[in-house]
Amino acid sequence: MLQRQCVFRNELLKYGANYGRSNCVAACRLRSVMALCECVPFYMPTAGATASSKSITTCNLQHIACLSKYKIKWSTVITDIVQIPGLEKEMEESLYCPECLPSCSASKYQITASNLPLVRSRRDGFSVTAGIDNVADVAVVRIFFGQPETWMYKQNVAYYWFEIFSNFGGMFGIMAGMSLITLMEVVYFVGRQLVLVFATRSWSAGALRSRKPNLELLQ
């Protein structure tokens, strides 16, 4: 398995009936989360991730700081440590999962081939036929991906403030028929009533103070 650098579906069955690299990476990431933050995010599957029988703590607001600290580490998974100049820090901060090799039967590529006759070039400078007198028995093979980029999906653990605000607004709108304008009107009318109550009490207290001297003069 280490020599061919891939895993067949009937190997490493501890990650399910059929091996899948995504299941292996999820289990490896889960073990790292439990070791570093001592909790499990609610969206992560816990089956088969740990052999321990102790109870598992679901991550809450107290664990957000820890989850945010190692978020970049869990988003980058490597299966082999390679010394690349300039990427030493990235290799140290990545999640190391040596057994999560790609599946031997999962990766399929659509191949398109084209060929051209190889003609010796007489130009000065770099040439693939430089130093070759007879190009009849020479072939140049170039292998490359058809698309140089791909999509990357990212999932954040914590909610942003506008997402929480939107969720509360949706719940209030569905259950109570409330909206932002309704909430502002409620705040306005409650504040208005409080101001009127305090103003009435202040006016009553001032009126009582002004009546006391008049009563003393009459007596």
PDB file of N, CA, C and O in Angstrom, residues 82-117:
ATOM      1  N   VAL A  82       7.242  16.225   2.937  1.00  0.00           N
ATOM      2  CA  VAL A  82       8.234  16.492   1.897  1.00  0.00           C
ATOM      3  C   VAL A  82       8.911  17.817   2.218  1.00  0.00           C
ATOM      4  O   VAL A  82       8.233  18.816   2.494  1.00  0.00           O
ATOM      5  N   GLN A  83      10.215  17.812   2.200  1.00  0.00           N
ATOM      6  CA  GLN A  83      10.976  19.026   2.481  1.00  0.00           C
ATOM      7  C   GLN A  83      11.042  19.884   1.222  1.00  0.00           C
ATOM      8  O   GLN A  83      11.801  19.608   0.296  1.00  0.00           O
ATOM      9  N   ILE A  84      10.207  20.913   1.190  1.00  0.00           N
ATOM     10  CA  ILE A  84      10.174  21.835   0.060  1.00  0.00           C
ATOM     11  C   ILE A  84      10.686  23.188   0.535  1.00  0.00           C
ATOM     12  O   ILE A  84      10.147  23.742   1.502  1.00  0.00           O
ATOM     13  N   PRO A  85      11.708  23.716  -0.076  1.00  0.00           N
ATOM     14  CA  PRO A  85      12.235  25.020   0.368  1.00  0.00           C
ATOM     15  C   PRO A  85      11.164  26.106   0.301  1.00  0.00           C
ATOM     16  O   PRO A  85      10.489  26.276  -0.708  1.00  0.00           O
ATOM     17  N   GLY A  86      11.020  26.821   1.406  1.00  0.00           N
ATOM     18  CA  GLY A  86      10.043  27.897   1.484  1.00  0.00           C
ATOM     19  C   GLY A  86       8.694  27.484   2.033  1.00  0.00           C
ATOM     20  O   GLY A  86       7.864  28.342   2.337  1.00  0.00           O
ATOM     21  N   LEU A  87       8.440  26.178   2.165  1.00  0.00           N
ATOM     22  CA  LEU A  87       7.150  25.697   2.661  1.00  0.00           C
ATOM     23  C   LEU A  87       7.304  24.916   3.966  1.00  0.00           C
ATOM     24  O   LEU A  87       6.461  24.082   4.294  1.00  0.00           O
ATOM     25  N   GLU A  88       8.368  25.181   4.701  1.00  0.00           N
ATOM     26  CA  GLU A  88       8.588  24.455   5.951  1.00  0.00           C
ATOM     27  C   GLU A  88       7.488  24.748   6.972  1.00  0.00           C
ATOM     28  O   GLU A  88       6.985  23.841   7.649  1.00  0.00           O
ATOM     29  N   LYS A  89       7.088  26.009   7.085  1.00  0.00           N
ATOM     30  CA  LYS A  89       6.052  26.383   8.051  1.00  0.00           C
ATOM     31  C   LYS A  89       4.711  25.773   7.681  1.00  0.00           C
ATOM     32  O   LYS A  89       3.966  25.296   8.548  1.00  0.00           O
ATOM     33  N   GLU A  90       4.385  25.769   6.383  1.00  0.00           N
ATOM     34  CA  GLU A  90       3.118  25.185   5.944  1.00  0.00           C
ATOM     35  C   GLU A  90       3.076  23.686   6.230  1.00  0.00           C
ATOM     36  O   GLU A  90       2.027  23.144   6.596  1.00  0.00           O
ATOM     37  N   MET A  91       4.195  23.007   6.061  1.00  0.00           N
ATOM     38  CA  MET A  91       4.241  21.574   6.340  1.00  0.00           C
ATOM     39  C   MET A  91       4.063  21.296   7.825  1.00  0.00           C
ATOM     40  O   MET A  91       3.411  20.320   8.219  1.00  0.00           O
ATOM     41  N   GLU A  92       4.609  22.162   8.680  1.00  0.00           N
ATOM     42  CA  GLU A  92       4.470  21.968  10.122  1.00  0.00           C
ATOM     43  C   GLU A  92       3.047  22.236  10.593  1.00  0.00           C
ATOM     44  O   GLU A  92       2.557  21.582  11.514  1.00  0.00           O
ATOM     45  N   GLU A  93       2.373  23.203   9.981  1.00  0.00           N
ATOM     46  CA  GLU A  93       1.032  23.583  10.424  1.00  0.00           C
ATOM     47  C   GLU A  93      -0.069  22.755   9.772  1.00  0.00           C
ATOM     48  O   GLU A  93      -1.241  22.936  10.093  1.00  0.00           O
ATOM     49  N   SER A  94       0.271  21.866   8.857  1.00  0.00           N
ATOM     50  CA  SER A  94      -0.735  21.049   8.183  1.00  0.00           C
ATOM     51  C   SER A  94      -1.089  19.830   9.028  1.00  0.00           C
ATOM     52  O   SER A  94      -0.345  19.423   9.922  1.00  0.00           O
ATOM     53  N   LEU A  95      -2.234  19.249   8.728  1.00  0.00           N
ATOM     54  CA  LEU A  95      -2.691  18.037   9.411  1.00  0.00           C
ATOM     55  C   LEU A  95      -2.062  16.826   8.731  1.00  0.00           C
ATOM     56  O   LEU A  95      -2.264  16.604   7.537  1.00  0.00           O
ATOM     57  N   TYR A  96      -1.313  16.048   9.485  1.00  0.00           N
ATOM     58  CA  TYR A  96      -0.570  14.909   8.936  1.00  0.00           C
ATOM     59  C   TYR A  96      -1.390  13.640   9.115  1.00  0.00           C
ATOM     60  O   TYR A  96      -1.625  13.184  10.232  1.00  0.00           O
ATOM     61  N   CYS A  97      -1.843  13.074   8.003  1.00  0.00           N
ATOM     62  CA  CYS A  97      -2.622  11.836   8.003  1.00  0.00           C
ATOM     63  C   CYS A  97      -1.940  10.849   7.053  1.00  0.00           C
ATOM     64  O   CYS A  97      -2.303  10.765   5.867  1.00  0.00           O
ATOM     65  N   PRO A  98      -0.947  10.107   7.520  1.00  0.00           N
ATOM     66  CA  PRO A  98      -0.153   9.273   6.599  1.00  0.00           C
ATOM     67  C   PRO A  98      -0.923   8.122   5.971  1.00  0.00           C
ATOM     68  O   PRO A  98      -0.563   7.664   4.884  1.00  0.00           O
ATOM     69  N   GLU A  99      -1.986   7.636   6.624  1.00  0.00           N
ATOM     70  CA  GLU A  99      -2.695   6.482   6.074  1.00  0.00           C
ATOM     71  C   GLU A  99      -3.857   6.861   5.156  1.00  0.00           C
ATOM     72  O   GLU A  99      -4.469   5.987   4.548  1.00  0.00           O
ATOM     73  N   CYS A 100      -4.142   8.137   5.031  1.00  0.00           N
ATOM     74  CA  CYS A 100      -5.259   8.577   4.189  1.00  0.00           C
ATOM     75  C   CYS A 100      -4.784   8.787   2.750  1.00  0.00           C
ATOM     76  O   CYS A 100      -4.774   9.909   2.220  1.00  0.00           O
ATOM     77  N   LEU A 101      -4.411   7.711   2.129  1.00  0.00           N
ATOM     78  CA  LEU A 101      -3.962   7.764   0.742  1.00  0.00           C
ATOM     79  C   LEU A 101      -5.166   7.787  -0.197  1.00  0.00           C
ATOM     80  O   LEU A 101      -6.266   7.373   0.184  1.00  0.00           O
ATOM     81  N   PRO A 102      -4.996   8.254  -1.400  1.00  0.00           N
ATOM     82  CA  PRO A 102      -6.124   8.247  -2.348  1.00  0.00           C
ATOM     83  C   PRO A 102      -6.547   6.834  -2.709  1.00  0.00           C
ATOM     84  O   PRO A 102      -5.763   5.888  -2.634  1.00  0.00           O
ATOM     85  N   SER A 103      -7.794   6.700  -3.099  1.00  0.00           N
ATOM     86  CA  SER A 103      -8.309   5.397  -3.495  1.00  0.00           C
ATOM     87  C   SER A 103      -7.747   4.997  -4.856  1.00  0.00           C
ATOM     88  O   SER A 103      -7.615   5.828  -5.757  1.00  0.00           O
ATOM     89  N   CYS A 104      -7.430   3.720  -4.986  1.00  0.00           N
ATOM     90  CA  CYS A 104      -6.850   3.241  -6.245  1.00  0.00           C
ATOM     91  C   CYS A 104      -7.862   3.231  -7.382  1.00  0.00           C
ATOM     92  O   CYS A 104      -7.476   3.220  -8.556  1.00  0.00           O
ATOM     93  N   SER A 105      -9.141   3.225  -7.062  1.00  0.00           N
ATOM     94  CA  SER A 105     -10.168   3.128  -8.104  1.00  0.00           C
ATOM     95  C   SER A 105     -11.080   4.345  -8.161  1.00  0.00           C
ATOM     96  O   SER A 105     -12.023   4.358  -8.950  1.00  0.00           O
ATOM     97  N   ALA A 106     -10.822   5.343  -7.325  1.00  0.00           N
ATOM     98  CA  ALA A 106     -11.724   6.496  -7.279  1.00  0.00           C
ATOM     99  C   ALA A 106     -11.343   7.582  -8.273  1.00  0.00           C
ATOM    100  O   ALA A 106     -12.201   8.296  -8.772  1.00  0.00           O
ATOM    101  N   SER A 107     -10.065   7.728  -8.544  1.00  0.00           N
ATOM    102  CA  SER A 107      -9.612   8.799  -9.436  1.00  0.00           C
ATOM    103  C   SER A 107      -9.649   8.318 -10.881  1.00  0.00           C
ATOM    104  O   SER A 107      -8.970   7.359 -11.247  1.00  0.00           O
ATOM    105  N   LYS A 108     -10.464   8.979 -11.668  1.00  0.00           N
ATOM    106  CA  LYS A 108     -10.579   8.652 -13.084  1.00  0.00           C
ATOM    107  C   LYS A 108     -10.378   9.929 -13.887  1.00  0.00           C
ATOM    108  O   LYS A 108     -10.940  10.971 -13.564  1.00  0.00           O
ATOM    109  N   TYR A 109      -9.593   9.826 -14.916  1.00  0.00           N
ATOM    110  CA  TYR A 109      -9.274  10.985 -15.734  1.00  0.00           C
ATOM    111  C   TYR A 109      -9.674  10.715 -17.184  1.00  0.00           C
ATOM    112  O   TYR A 109      -9.493   9.606 -17.691  1.00  0.00           O
ATOM    113  N   GLN A 110     -10.219  11.704 -17.806  1.00  0.00           N
ATOM    114  CA  GLN A 110     -10.526  11.624 -19.225  1.00  0.00           C
ATOM    115  C   GLN A 110      -9.298  12.082 -20.009  1.00  0.00           C
ATOM    116  O   GLN A 110      -8.817  13.203 -19.837  1.00  0.00           O
ATOM    117  N   ILE A 111      -8.800  11.207 -20.829  1.00  0.00           N
ATOM    118  CA  ILE A 111      -7.530  11.449 -21.517  1.00  0.00           C
ATOM    119  C   ILE A 111      -7.792  11.864 -22.958  1.00  0.00           C
ATOM    120  O   ILE A 111      -8.606  11.252 -23.657  1.00  0.00           O
ATOM    121  N   THR A 112      -7.121  12.893 -23.362  1.00  0.00           N
ATOM    122  CA  THR A 112      -7.146  13.344 -24.748  1.00  0.00           C
ATOM    123  C   THR A 112      -5.712  13.387 -25.258  1.00  0.00           C
ATOM    124  O   THR A 112      -4.844  14.000 -24.616  1.00  0.00           O
ATOM    125  N   ALA A 113      -5.459  12.734 -26.363  1.00  0.00           N
ATOM    126  CA  ALA A 113      -4.093  12.645 -26.892  1.00  0.00           C
ATOM    127  C   ALA A 113      -4.029  13.279 -28.274  1.00  0.00           C
ATOM    128  O   ALA A 113      -4.989  13.233 -29.052  1.00  0.00           O
ATOM    129  N   SER A 114      -2.915  13.878 -28.546  1.00  0.00           N
ATOM    130  CA  SER A 114      -2.644  14.446 -29.868  1.00  0.00           C
ATOM    131  C   SER A 114      -1.166  14.249 -30.164  1.00  0.00           C
ATOM    132  O   SER A 114      -0.342  14.146 -29.244  1.00  0.00           O
ATOM    133  N   ASN A 115      -0.818  14.192 -31.432  1.00  0.00           N
ATOM    134  CA  ASN A 115       0.578  13.959 -31.792  1.00  0.00           C
ATOM    135  C   ASN A 115       0.943  14.780 -33.016  1.00  0.00           C
ATOM    136  O   ASN A 115       0.094  15.102 -33.860  1.00  0.00           O
ATOM    137  N   LEU A 116       2.203  15.119 -33.058  1.00  0.00           N
ATOM    138  CA  LEU A 116       2.774  15.867 -34.171  1.00  0.00           C
ATOM    139  C   LEU A 116       4.139  15.261 -34.503  1.00  0.00           C
ATOM    140  O   LEU A 116       4.820  14.731 -33.610  1.00  0.00           O
ATOM    141  N   PRO A 117       4.546  15.329 -35.728  1.00  0.00           N
ATOM    142  CA  PRO A 117       5.887  14.818 -36.067  1.00  0.00           C
ATOM    143  C   PRO A 117       6.971  15.693 -35.452  1.00  0.00           C
ATOM    144  O   PRO A 117       6.837  16.919 -35.373  1.00  0.00           O
TER     145      PRO A 117
END
